XYZ file of C-alpha atoms in Angstrom:
555
model
C -7.987 -76.606 -12.809
C -10.674 -77.703 -15.210
C -13.931 -78.884 -13.711
C -14.784 -82.346 -14.945
C -17.992 -84.130 -14.135
C -19.001 -87.722 -14.729
C -18.641 -88.508 -18.417
C -21.936 -90.050 -19.455
C -22.734 -90.556 -23.123
C -25.304 -88.219 -24.546
C -27.208 -89.885 -27.366
C -29.555 -88.183 -29.770
C -32.004 -90.267 -31.740
C -33.182 -88.944 -35.085
C -36.552 -90.358 -36.030
C -38.169 -89.961 -39.415
C -41.915 -90.474 -39.393
C -44.538 -90.224 -42.105
C -47.797 -88.297 -41.719
C -51.274 -89.542 -42.656
C -53.819 -87.177 -44.124
C -57.488 -88.010 -43.626
C -60.049 -86.784 -46.088
C -63.237 -85.992 -44.232
C -66.634 -85.688 -45.869
C -65.552 -87.264 -49.175
C -66.497 -90.543 -50.788
C -64.313 -93.488 -49.993
C -61.690 -94.362 -52.587
C -58.952 -96.950 -52.557
C -56.011 -95.196 -50.904
C -52.878 -94.789 -52.942
C -49.815 -96.566 -51.673
C -48.119 -94.460 -49.044
C -44.388 -94.214 -49.649
C -42.642 -93.148 -46.438
C -39.957 -90.524 -46.862
C -36.465 -91.938 -46.978
C -34.627 -91.653 -43.705
C -31.941 -89.032 -43.796
C -28.483 -90.450 -44.187
C -26.349 -90.136 -41.070
C -23.778 -87.988 -42.828
C -26.540 -85.678 -44.069
C -27.917 -85.292 -40.545
C -24.429 -84.571 -39.298
C -23.760 -81.999 -42.016
C -27.062 -80.233 -41.275
C -26.246 -80.083 -37.562
C -22.807 -78.638 -38.244
C -24.223 -76.102 -40.697
C -26.898 -75.037 -38.191
C -24.301 -74.530 -35.504
C -22.047 -72.675 -37.920
C -24.933 -70.353 -38.775
C -25.578 -69.641 -35.098
C -21.890 -68.967 -34.508
C -21.861 -66.464 -37.360
C -24.764 -64.595 -35.758
C -22.921 -64.588 -32.434
C -20.123 -62.675 -34.161
C -22.359 -59.657 -34.706
C -20.851 -56.561 -33.169
C -22.651 -54.802 -30.348
C -21.979 -52.232 -27.646
C -22.753 -53.623 -24.208
C -23.427 -51.337 -21.234
C -25.083 -53.022 -18.288
C -25.539 -51.332 -14.923
C -26.877 -53.590 -12.180
C -28.476 -55.750 -14.881
C -29.553 -59.232 -13.683
C -27.448 -61.970 -15.249
C -30.457 -63.654 -16.833
C -31.613 -60.427 -18.501
C -28.098 -59.705 -19.779
C -27.802 -63.128 -21.413
C -31.313 -62.873 -22.878
C -30.478 -59.438 -24.286
C -27.300 -60.710 -25.949
C -29.112 -63.697 -27.475
C -31.860 -61.438 -28.791
C -29.412 -59.013 -30.345
C -27.564 -61.892 -32.014
C -30.799 -63.427 -33.277
C -30.227 -66.885 -31.783
C -32.379 -69.167 -29.674
C -31.391 -69.393 -26.021
C -31.591 -72.090 -23.371
C -30.404 -71.394 -19.814
C -29.874 -74.565 -17.794
C -31.379 -73.291 -14.556
C -30.990 -76.594 -12.669
C -27.231 -76.501 -13.237
C -27.007 -72.983 -11.835
C -29.081 -73.921 -8.820
C -26.822 -76.902 -8.175
C -23.751 -74.652 -8.205
C -25.409 -71.948 -6.105
C -25.238 -69.360 -8.903
C -28.080 -66.841 -8.793
C -29.373 -65.787 -12.197
C -30.728 -62.564 -10.732
C -27.328 -61.369 -9.467
C -26.594 -57.931 -10.996
C -23.627 -57.304 -13.276
C -21.891 -54.124 -14.366
C -19.932 -54.028 -17.586
C -19.059 -51.613 -20.398
C -17.869 -53.191 -23.653
C -17.870 -50.892 -26.699
C -18.044 -52.487 -30.154
C -17.435 -56.172 -29.389
C -18.770 -59.421 -30.825
C -21.640 -60.995 -28.909
C -19.543 -64.105 -28.232
C -16.781 -61.905 -26.823
C -19.273 -60.365 -24.399
C -20.371 -63.863 -23.365
C -16.755 -64.918 -22.838
C -16.119 -61.929 -20.595
C -19.363 -61.959 -18.606
C -20.011 -65.654 -17.954
C -16.651 -66.893 -16.545
C -16.776 -64.163 -13.874
C -19.929 -65.752 -12.435
C -18.816 -69.365 -12.857
C -20.767 -70.024 -16.065
C -19.990 -70.914 -19.667
C -21.723 -71.362 -23.011
C -21.740 -73.424 -26.178
C -23.851 -73.859 -29.302
C -25.724 -77.059 -30.141
C -28.650 -77.610 -32.520
C -28.532 -73.891 -33.399
C -29.267 -73.029 -29.762
C -27.070 -70.924 -27.511
C -26.816 -72.949 -24.303
C -25.730 -71.237 -21.109
C -24.752 -73.562 -18.295
C -21.991 -74.389 -15.813
C -18.545 -75.685 -16.831
C -19.230 -79.075 -15.201
C -22.425 -79.587 -17.216
C -20.759 -78.381 -20.407
C -17.960 -80.917 -19.933
C -20.513 -83.726 -19.584
C -22.301 -82.868 -22.841
C -20.660 -85.126 -25.436
C -21.353 -85.038 -29.164
C -19.795 -86.995 -32.040
C -18.283 -85.415 -35.121
C -16.367 -86.894 -38.050
C -13.384 -85.269 -39.728
C -11.849 -86.331 -43.034
C -8.059 -86.027 -42.679
C -7.089 -87.491 -46.058
C -5.559 -84.243 -47.324
C -3.567 -83.895 -44.131
C -2.255 -87.444 -44.371
C -1.280 -86.859 -47.988
C 0.700 -83.784 -47.013
C 2.570 -85.875 -44.430
C 3.455 -88.565 -46.956
C 7.094 -87.489 -47.462
C 7.660 -87.721 -43.720
C 6.135 -91.158 -43.339
C 7.107 -92.458 -46.769
C 3.522 -93.410 -47.540
C 2.095 -95.025 -50.632
C 0.571 -92.702 -53.197
C -2.937 -91.443 -52.416
C -5.325 -90.734 -55.273
C -6.226 -87.064 -55.005
C -9.423 -87.691 -56.972
C -10.863 -89.522 -53.973
C -10.022 -86.880 -51.395
C -12.701 -84.666 -49.879
C -12.442 -81.449 -47.873
C -12.219 -81.892 -44.135
C -15.435 -81.280 -42.251
C -15.231 -78.472 -39.736
C -17.820 -77.917 -37.031
C -17.348 -74.689 -35.076
C -19.696 -75.574 -32.256
C -18.452 -74.012 -29.031
C -16.915 -71.120 -27.185
C -13.240 -70.354 -27.072
C -12.196 -69.543 -23.518
C -9.235 -71.740 -22.656
C -6.640 -71.955 -19.935
C -3.213 -73.553 -19.818
C -2.982 -77.305 -19.683
C -0.738 -79.636 -17.766
C 0.374 -83.191 -18.387
C 2.845 -85.504 -16.710
C 4.311 -86.778 -19.969
C 7.149 -84.693 -21.348
C 7.444 -86.382 -24.744
C 4.944 -87.429 -27.360
C 3.519 -88.975 -29.448
C 3.841 -92.429 -27.983
C 3.871 -95.819 -29.675
C 2.356 -94.775 -32.993
C 4.819 -96.420 -35.333
C 4.588 -95.107 -38.886
C 0.801 -94.675 -38.901
C 0.075 -91.048 -39.882
C -3.596 -91.267 -38.832
C -2.528 -92.326 -35.352
C -0.018 -89.500 -35.350
C -2.742 -86.986 -36.240
C -4.843 -88.327 -33.350
C -2.002 -87.789 -30.877
C -1.318 -84.291 -32.222
C -4.983 -83.325 -31.940
C -5.205 -84.605 -28.361
C -1.987 -82.841 -27.403
C -2.995 -79.498 -28.912
C -6.517 -79.366 -27.471
C -7.615 -78.854 -23.882
C -9.429 -82.175 -23.510
C -9.650 -84.002 -21.248
C -9.144 -87.202 -23.271
C -9.872 -90.663 -21.969
C -6.736 -92.165 -23.523
C -4.428 -89.632 -21.863
C -6.221 -88.267 -18.812
C -8.384 -91.208 -17.779
C -11.584 -89.207 -18.321
C -13.134 -87.275 -21.157
C -13.667 -87.738 -24.865
C -12.167 -90.116 -27.381
C -10.831 -90.019 -30.934
C -11.107 -93.130 -33.076
C -9.410 -93.258 -36.500
C -11.122 -95.300 -39.201
C -9.447 -95.142 -42.581
C -9.258 -91.478 -43.553
C -11.866 -90.441 -40.966
C -11.499 -89.415 -37.357
C -14.540 -90.043 -35.183
C -14.356 -87.570 -32.321
C -16.603 -87.764 -29.276
C -16.125 -84.741 -27.039
C -17.932 -81.752 -25.606
C -18.757 -78.871 -27.989
C -15.928 -76.626 -26.835
C -13.349 -79.310 -27.489
C -14.984 -80.112 -30.838
C -14.298 -76.555 -31.913
C -10.680 -76.907 -30.877
C -10.397 -80.177 -32.821
C -11.913 -78.562 -35.913
C -9.588 -75.569 -35.830
C -6.499 -77.721 -35.204
C -7.269 -80.021 -38.147
C -8.240 -77.121 -40.390
C -5.164 -75.084 -39.499
C -2.726 -77.952 -39.925
C -4.289 -78.903 -43.251
C -4.087 -75.363 -44.597
C -0.446 -75.020 -43.627
C 0.655 -78.519 -44.579
C -0.881 -78.341 -48.063
C 0.242 -74.780 -48.876
C 2.614 -74.577 -51.841
C 4.427 -71.534 -50.416
C 5.439 -70.776 -46.808
C 2.607 -69.277 -44.793
C 2.485 -66.939 -41.824
C 2.271 -68.472 -38.339
C -1.236 -69.651 -37.541
C -2.783 -69.470 -34.084
C -4.935 -72.494 -33.453
C -8.314 -72.333 -31.682
C -9.002 -68.741 -32.707
C -11.505 -67.779 -35.426
C -9.887 -65.539 -38.034
C -11.919 -62.493 -36.979
C -10.866 -62.772 -33.370
C -7.212 -63.355 -34.277
C -7.319 -60.116 -36.285
C -8.708 -58.224 -33.289
C -5.922 -59.551 -31.075
C -3.345 -58.564 -33.695
C -4.736 -55.001 -33.696
C -4.146 -54.807 -29.945
C -0.555 -56.015 -30.363
C 0.033 -53.505 -33.172
C -1.328 -50.650 -31.017
C 1.112 -51.632 -28.251
C 4.012 -50.739 -30.558
C 2.941 -47.080 -30.810
C 4.990 -44.574 -28.781
C 3.659 -43.004 -25.589
C 4.828 -40.657 -22.846
C 4.090 -41.214 -19.142
C 5.105 -39.450 -15.946
C 3.813 -41.422 -12.984
C 4.856 -40.608 -9.453
C 3.396 -43.155 -7.029
C 0.220 -43.190 -9.108
C -2.321 -45.887 -8.137
C -2.273 -48.816 -10.574
C -5.917 -48.583 -11.662
C -5.677 -44.809 -12.239
C -2.417 -45.186 -14.162
C -3.950 -47.826 -16.429
C -7.091 -45.774 -17.056
C -4.960 -42.825 -18.166
C -2.570 -45.038 -20.135
C -5.298 -46.654 -22.257
C -7.486 -43.577 -22.722
C -7.736 -42.731 -26.428
C -5.305 -45.566 -27.228
C -7.809 -47.679 -29.145
C -6.971 -50.582 -26.814
C -9.682 -52.062 -24.655
C -8.310 -53.273 -21.342
C -9.512 -55.251 -18.346
C -7.948 -56.024 -14.980
C -7.950 -59.609 -13.754
C -8.989 -58.586 -10.255
C -9.179 -62.167 -9.006
C -5.588 -62.894 -10.023
C -4.280 -59.685 -8.455
C -6.168 -60.417 -5.261
C -4.774 -63.965 -5.209
C -1.227 -62.559 -5.287
C -2.008 -59.738 -2.807
C -1.471 -56.968 -5.361
C -3.817 -54.075 -4.485
C -5.428 -52.028 -7.256
C -3.966 -48.905 -5.668
C -0.396 -50.234 -5.865
C 1.745 -47.119 -6.482
C 3.439 -47.019 -9.883
C 6.401 -44.715 -10.482
C 7.687 -44.429 -14.035
C 8.886 -41.818 -16.497
C 9.066 -42.669 -20.158
C 8.898 -40.637 -23.374
C 8.919 -41.769 -26.985
C 9.015 -45.505 -26.245
C 6.378 -48.073 -27.205
C 3.393 -48.805 -25.022
C 4.625 -52.387 -24.776
C 8.014 -51.385 -23.372
C 6.329 -48.945 -21.009
C 4.031 -51.606 -19.592
C 6.924 -54.033 -19.212
C 8.907 -51.486 -17.192
C 5.912 -50.573 -15.025
C 4.735 -54.138 -14.362
C 7.967 -56.074 -13.821
C 8.711 -54.858 -10.237
C 5.231 -55.896 -9.119
C 4.947 -59.361 -10.698
C 2.416 -58.095 -13.215
C 2.088 -58.780 -16.929
C -0.645 -58.960 -19.551
C -2.232 -61.266 -22.071
C -4.266 -60.439 -25.161
C -7.622 -62.243 -25.371
C -10.927 -61.557 -27.119
C -9.588 -58.274 -28.513
C -8.699 -56.944 -25.040
C -5.477 -56.455 -23.130
C -5.957 -58.178 -19.794
C -3.724 -57.095 -16.935
C -2.880 -60.115 -14.816
C -0.072 -61.757 -12.842
C 3.010 -63.646 -13.986
C 1.558 -66.817 -12.442
C -1.614 -66.653 -14.530
C 0.266 -65.728 -17.695
C 2.577 -68.722 -17.331
C -0.438 -71.036 -17.036
C -2.120 -69.639 -20.168
C -0.642 -71.628 -23.014
C -1.665 -71.137 -26.625
C -0.679 -73.083 -29.727
C 0.876 -71.568 -32.842
C 1.970 -73.503 -35.932
C 5.061 -72.155 -37.685
C 5.953 -72.995 -41.286
C 9.741 -73.440 -41.111
C 10.468 -75.221 -44.386
C 12.959 -72.479 -45.324
C 14.797 -72.701 -41.993
C 15.552 -76.425 -41.771
C 19.106 -77.595 -42.341
C 19.071 -80.863 -44.244
C 15.413 -81.236 -43.307
C 16.432 -81.718 -39.652
C 14.298 -80.116 -36.920
C 16.737 -80.853 -34.074
C 18.989 -77.753 -34.436
C 15.891 -75.528 -34.569
C 14.439 -77.234 -31.467
C 17.685 -76.591 -29.600
C 17.857 -72.969 -30.735
C 14.281 -72.182 -29.673
C 14.500 -73.913 -26.306
C 17.918 -72.424 -25.461
C 17.336 -68.862 -26.690
C 13.876 -68.174 -25.264
C 12.754 -67.627 -21.718
C 10.678 -70.820 -21.509
C 10.187 -72.852 -19.413
C 10.089 -75.980 -21.598
C 8.917 -79.440 -20.593
C 11.902 -81.069 -22.306
C 14.445 -78.926 -20.417
C 12.693 -77.889 -17.218
C 10.078 -80.591 -16.650
C 7.286 -77.988 -16.840
C 6.142 -75.410 -19.346
C 5.544 -75.472 -23.071
C 6.377 -77.921 -25.818
C 7.810 -77.753 -29.322
C 7.350 -80.588 -31.811
C 7.564 -81.135 -35.549
C 4.602 -82.039 -37.710
C 5.235 -83.500 -41.120
C 8.245 -82.352 -43.115
C 7.967 -78.597 -42.544
C 5.699 -77.502 -39.674
C 6.610 -76.656 -36.098
C 3.887 -76.817 -33.433
C 4.672 -74.723 -30.366
C 2.542 -74.590 -27.235
C 3.695 -71.748 -25.003
C 2.793 -68.477 -23.339
C 2.164 -65.359 -25.395
C 5.445 -63.856 -24.230
C 7.508 -66.827 -25.405
C 5.645 -66.896 -28.722
C 6.742 -63.285 -29.264
C 10.341 -64.324 -28.582
C 10.045 -67.193 -31.084
C 8.605 -64.896 -33.757
C 11.536 -62.494 -33.329
C 14.021 -65.388 -33.437
C 12.598 -66.851 -36.647
C 12.458 -63.403 -38.230
C 16.141 -62.921 -37.383
C 17.048 -66.266 -38.997
C 15.258 -65.290 -42.178
C 16.708 -61.791 -42.167
C 20.249 -63.139 -41.828
C 19.551 -65.882 -44.372
C 20.800 -68.453 -41.898
C 19.928 -71.359 -44.194
C 21.074 -71.483 -47.812
C 20.744 -73.990 -50.625
C 24.179 -75.361 -49.688
C 22.767 -76.487 -46.343
C 20.353 -78.851 -48.055
C 22.582 -81.906 -48.314
C 22.020 -85.120 -50.229
C 19.697 -87.261 -48.057
C 21.459 -90.419 -49.300
C 24.969 -89.287 -48.343
C 26.615 -91.569 -45.755
C 27.584 -89.676 -42.573
C 28.522 -90.659 -39.014
C 26.400 -89.393 -36.138
C 26.006 -90.218 -32.481
C 22.685 -91.056 -30.839
C 21.782 -91.713 -27.238
C 19.315 -94.496 -26.376
C 16.460 -93.399 -24.093
C 16.572 -94.283 -20.416
C 16.186 -97.068 -19.260
C 16.820 -98.817 -22.593
C 19.803 -101.161 -22.793
C 22.211 -99.923 -25.534
C 22.812 -103.422 -26.923
C 19.066 -104.101 -27.154
C 18.582 -100.695 -28.767
C 21.177 -101.540 -31.430
C 19.385 -104.801 -32.203
C 16.008 -103.035 -32.368
C 17.300 -100.359 -34.745
C 18.801 -102.948 -37.088
C 15.524 -104.880 -37.074
C 12.978 -102.061 -37.318
C 14.734 -99.052 -38.939
C 15.561 -99.514 -42.632
C 16.348 -103.226 -42.059
C 17.730 -103.775 -45.576
C 20.305 -101.003 -45.297
C 22.660 -102.606 -42.743
C 24.014 -105.457 -44.855
C 26.663 -105.617 -47.568
C 29.830 -103.676 -48.198
C 27.952 -100.403 -48.651
C 25.595 -100.952 -45.727
C 25.321 -98.923 -42.567
C 27.213 -99.574 -39.336
C 26.031 -99.230 -35.741
C 27.808 -99.932 -32.465
C 27.115 -99.198 -28.796
C 30.018 -97.433 -27.070
C 29.018 -97.117 -23.447
C 25.736 -95.197 -23.402
C 26.257 -93.769 -26.892
C 25.319 -95.247 -30.258
C 27.865 -94.596 -33.017
C 26.048 -94.865 -36.343
C 27.220 -94.540 -39.948
C 24.224 -94.285 -42.231
C 22.549 -92.058 -44.775
C 21.110 -88.769 -43.583
C 17.653 -90.113 -44.399
C 18.114 -93.161 -42.165
C 19.621 -91.028 -39.376
C 16.368 -89.051 -39.268
C 14.398 -92.293 -39.040
C 16.637 -93.433 -36.180
C 15.960 -90.172 -34.338
C 12.211 -90.641 -34.760
C 12.459 -94.263 -33.627
C 14.396 -93.303 -30.475
C 12.010 -90.420 -29.754
C 9.006 -92.754 -29.926
C 10.783 -95.303 -27.767
C 11.486 -92.592 -25.188
C 7.858 -91.454 -25.349
C 6.640 -94.993 -24.671
C 8.935 -95.318 -21.654
C 7.689 -91.966 -20.383
C 4.074 -92.994 -20.891
C 4.610 -96.145 -18.851
C 6.237 -94.123 -16.055
C 3.429 -91.567 -16.144
C 0.798 -94.287 -15.910
C 2.533 -95.886 -12.922
C 2.921 -92.497 -11.219
C -0.724 -91.647 -11.835
C -1.822 -95.001 -10.397
C 0.331 -94.463 -7.286
C -1.016 -90.954 -6.736
C -4.611 -92.086 -7.124
C -4.041 -94.918 -4.650
C -2.672 -92.362 -2.187
C -5.693 -90.131 -2.691
C -3.638 -87.350 -4.280
C -5.577 -85.275 -6.874
C -4.090 -85.839 -10.321
C -3.897 -82.660 -12.456
C -5.975 -82.861 -15.623
C -4.333 -81.225 -18.620
């Protein structure tokens, strides 16, 4: 569970002052008029801050070999900052308040890693974290980091333009668009998130900016005041998003907006894009996954787990770590005997066979394979955006949603009440938040669809063709009221006349004859209506739990 402190605004004042020069020992002359320097424009100050932080982050990606034996935590952090060439500030008061001793020794051996990777591995183990602000590496506690709010602006005009076909927007003049502003200003250690609501976005109508806000909040760890009752906020203003959040969340926001924009504006289909991860780190993780596909031979007879892993990864090119805390939590000793014989199969299949009887699995993070438990893996959700423009039948996401949720292990919020989520974004992107294992299943499923050429040009029907479909109004909506609402708010001019659409409630089912285009708008309307009902139920449930003194899980 994320540690959230009291959310107090942190305000920085930028003051521009002139300087007077006195001439001593010279004859008096009438002083020339002093023209004070012009105050820096707010956007210029903001751009400089982002650029400074970006520069520091680049230095933190320098590769180093880290070998510390009984090295005090303070000295280890100072050494890493020095080797990266960045300024360092350790918030000692925060550590004292949490009872964390900076002179506690650490032991670690990390060959050829980025400095920020070393920080991400070392600091969480002692209850600490880090972020970058004002070109300074700040090391503090998670609670203090959550309280440190900064404001950034993001131009989402290009993203809104790419969504225009979905929202049927007015034309936007490309000459007035500007690149989105991206501020990579934090670390990247994230855990799974939880939320009561099972559907989203809620109550946004046909406002694409509001839709982008909901997507960004859903695909970042937050917390967000609008959804969780505490945390940061996002305020749309024209083509800008004003985001007030802590530095770690700001980085997530930047990567989500950047990734969606790159995919949504691409002329040709692109490869799946993992959000939150810098390109360099994503490449390192991909190298680990590729190495897992190489064949290996093992012959273990009741071999202790830690010894088996050490032998398994030796000379494999894969760095590995054991999540000792997770194994201890599930009472899985490091000397658990492993018995397995395999020859000529992939390292991935070998690990799966060895781990499954013991409730073990792995995740790939920071360029390492981390051995952990099924419980931890299921809580670690990551977001990947898939470009599925070539897989949609008649531009409809629903069959693909059903296929993914039915043919993968899950669990899914929509089917099981817990787990990951799958939603569409614009006319061709699929945003999936799930565990690494389920993402691998989805990748194989999409590859199979493309290999079998499941969708052909014949499947792309005329959007204006009249067809009959059946829809179900969301609970607890009254079917008759739903019919009236659809006629009033969804393509209102298309229901009249001899060639107009028809809609009738038959029990709890809506029988509708309309164009394919209008059917898709009806589906979106009903989905938003369902999301609003769910939001109201969630809010009432949250209020009841808080009144009863029950801790409410923050995403």
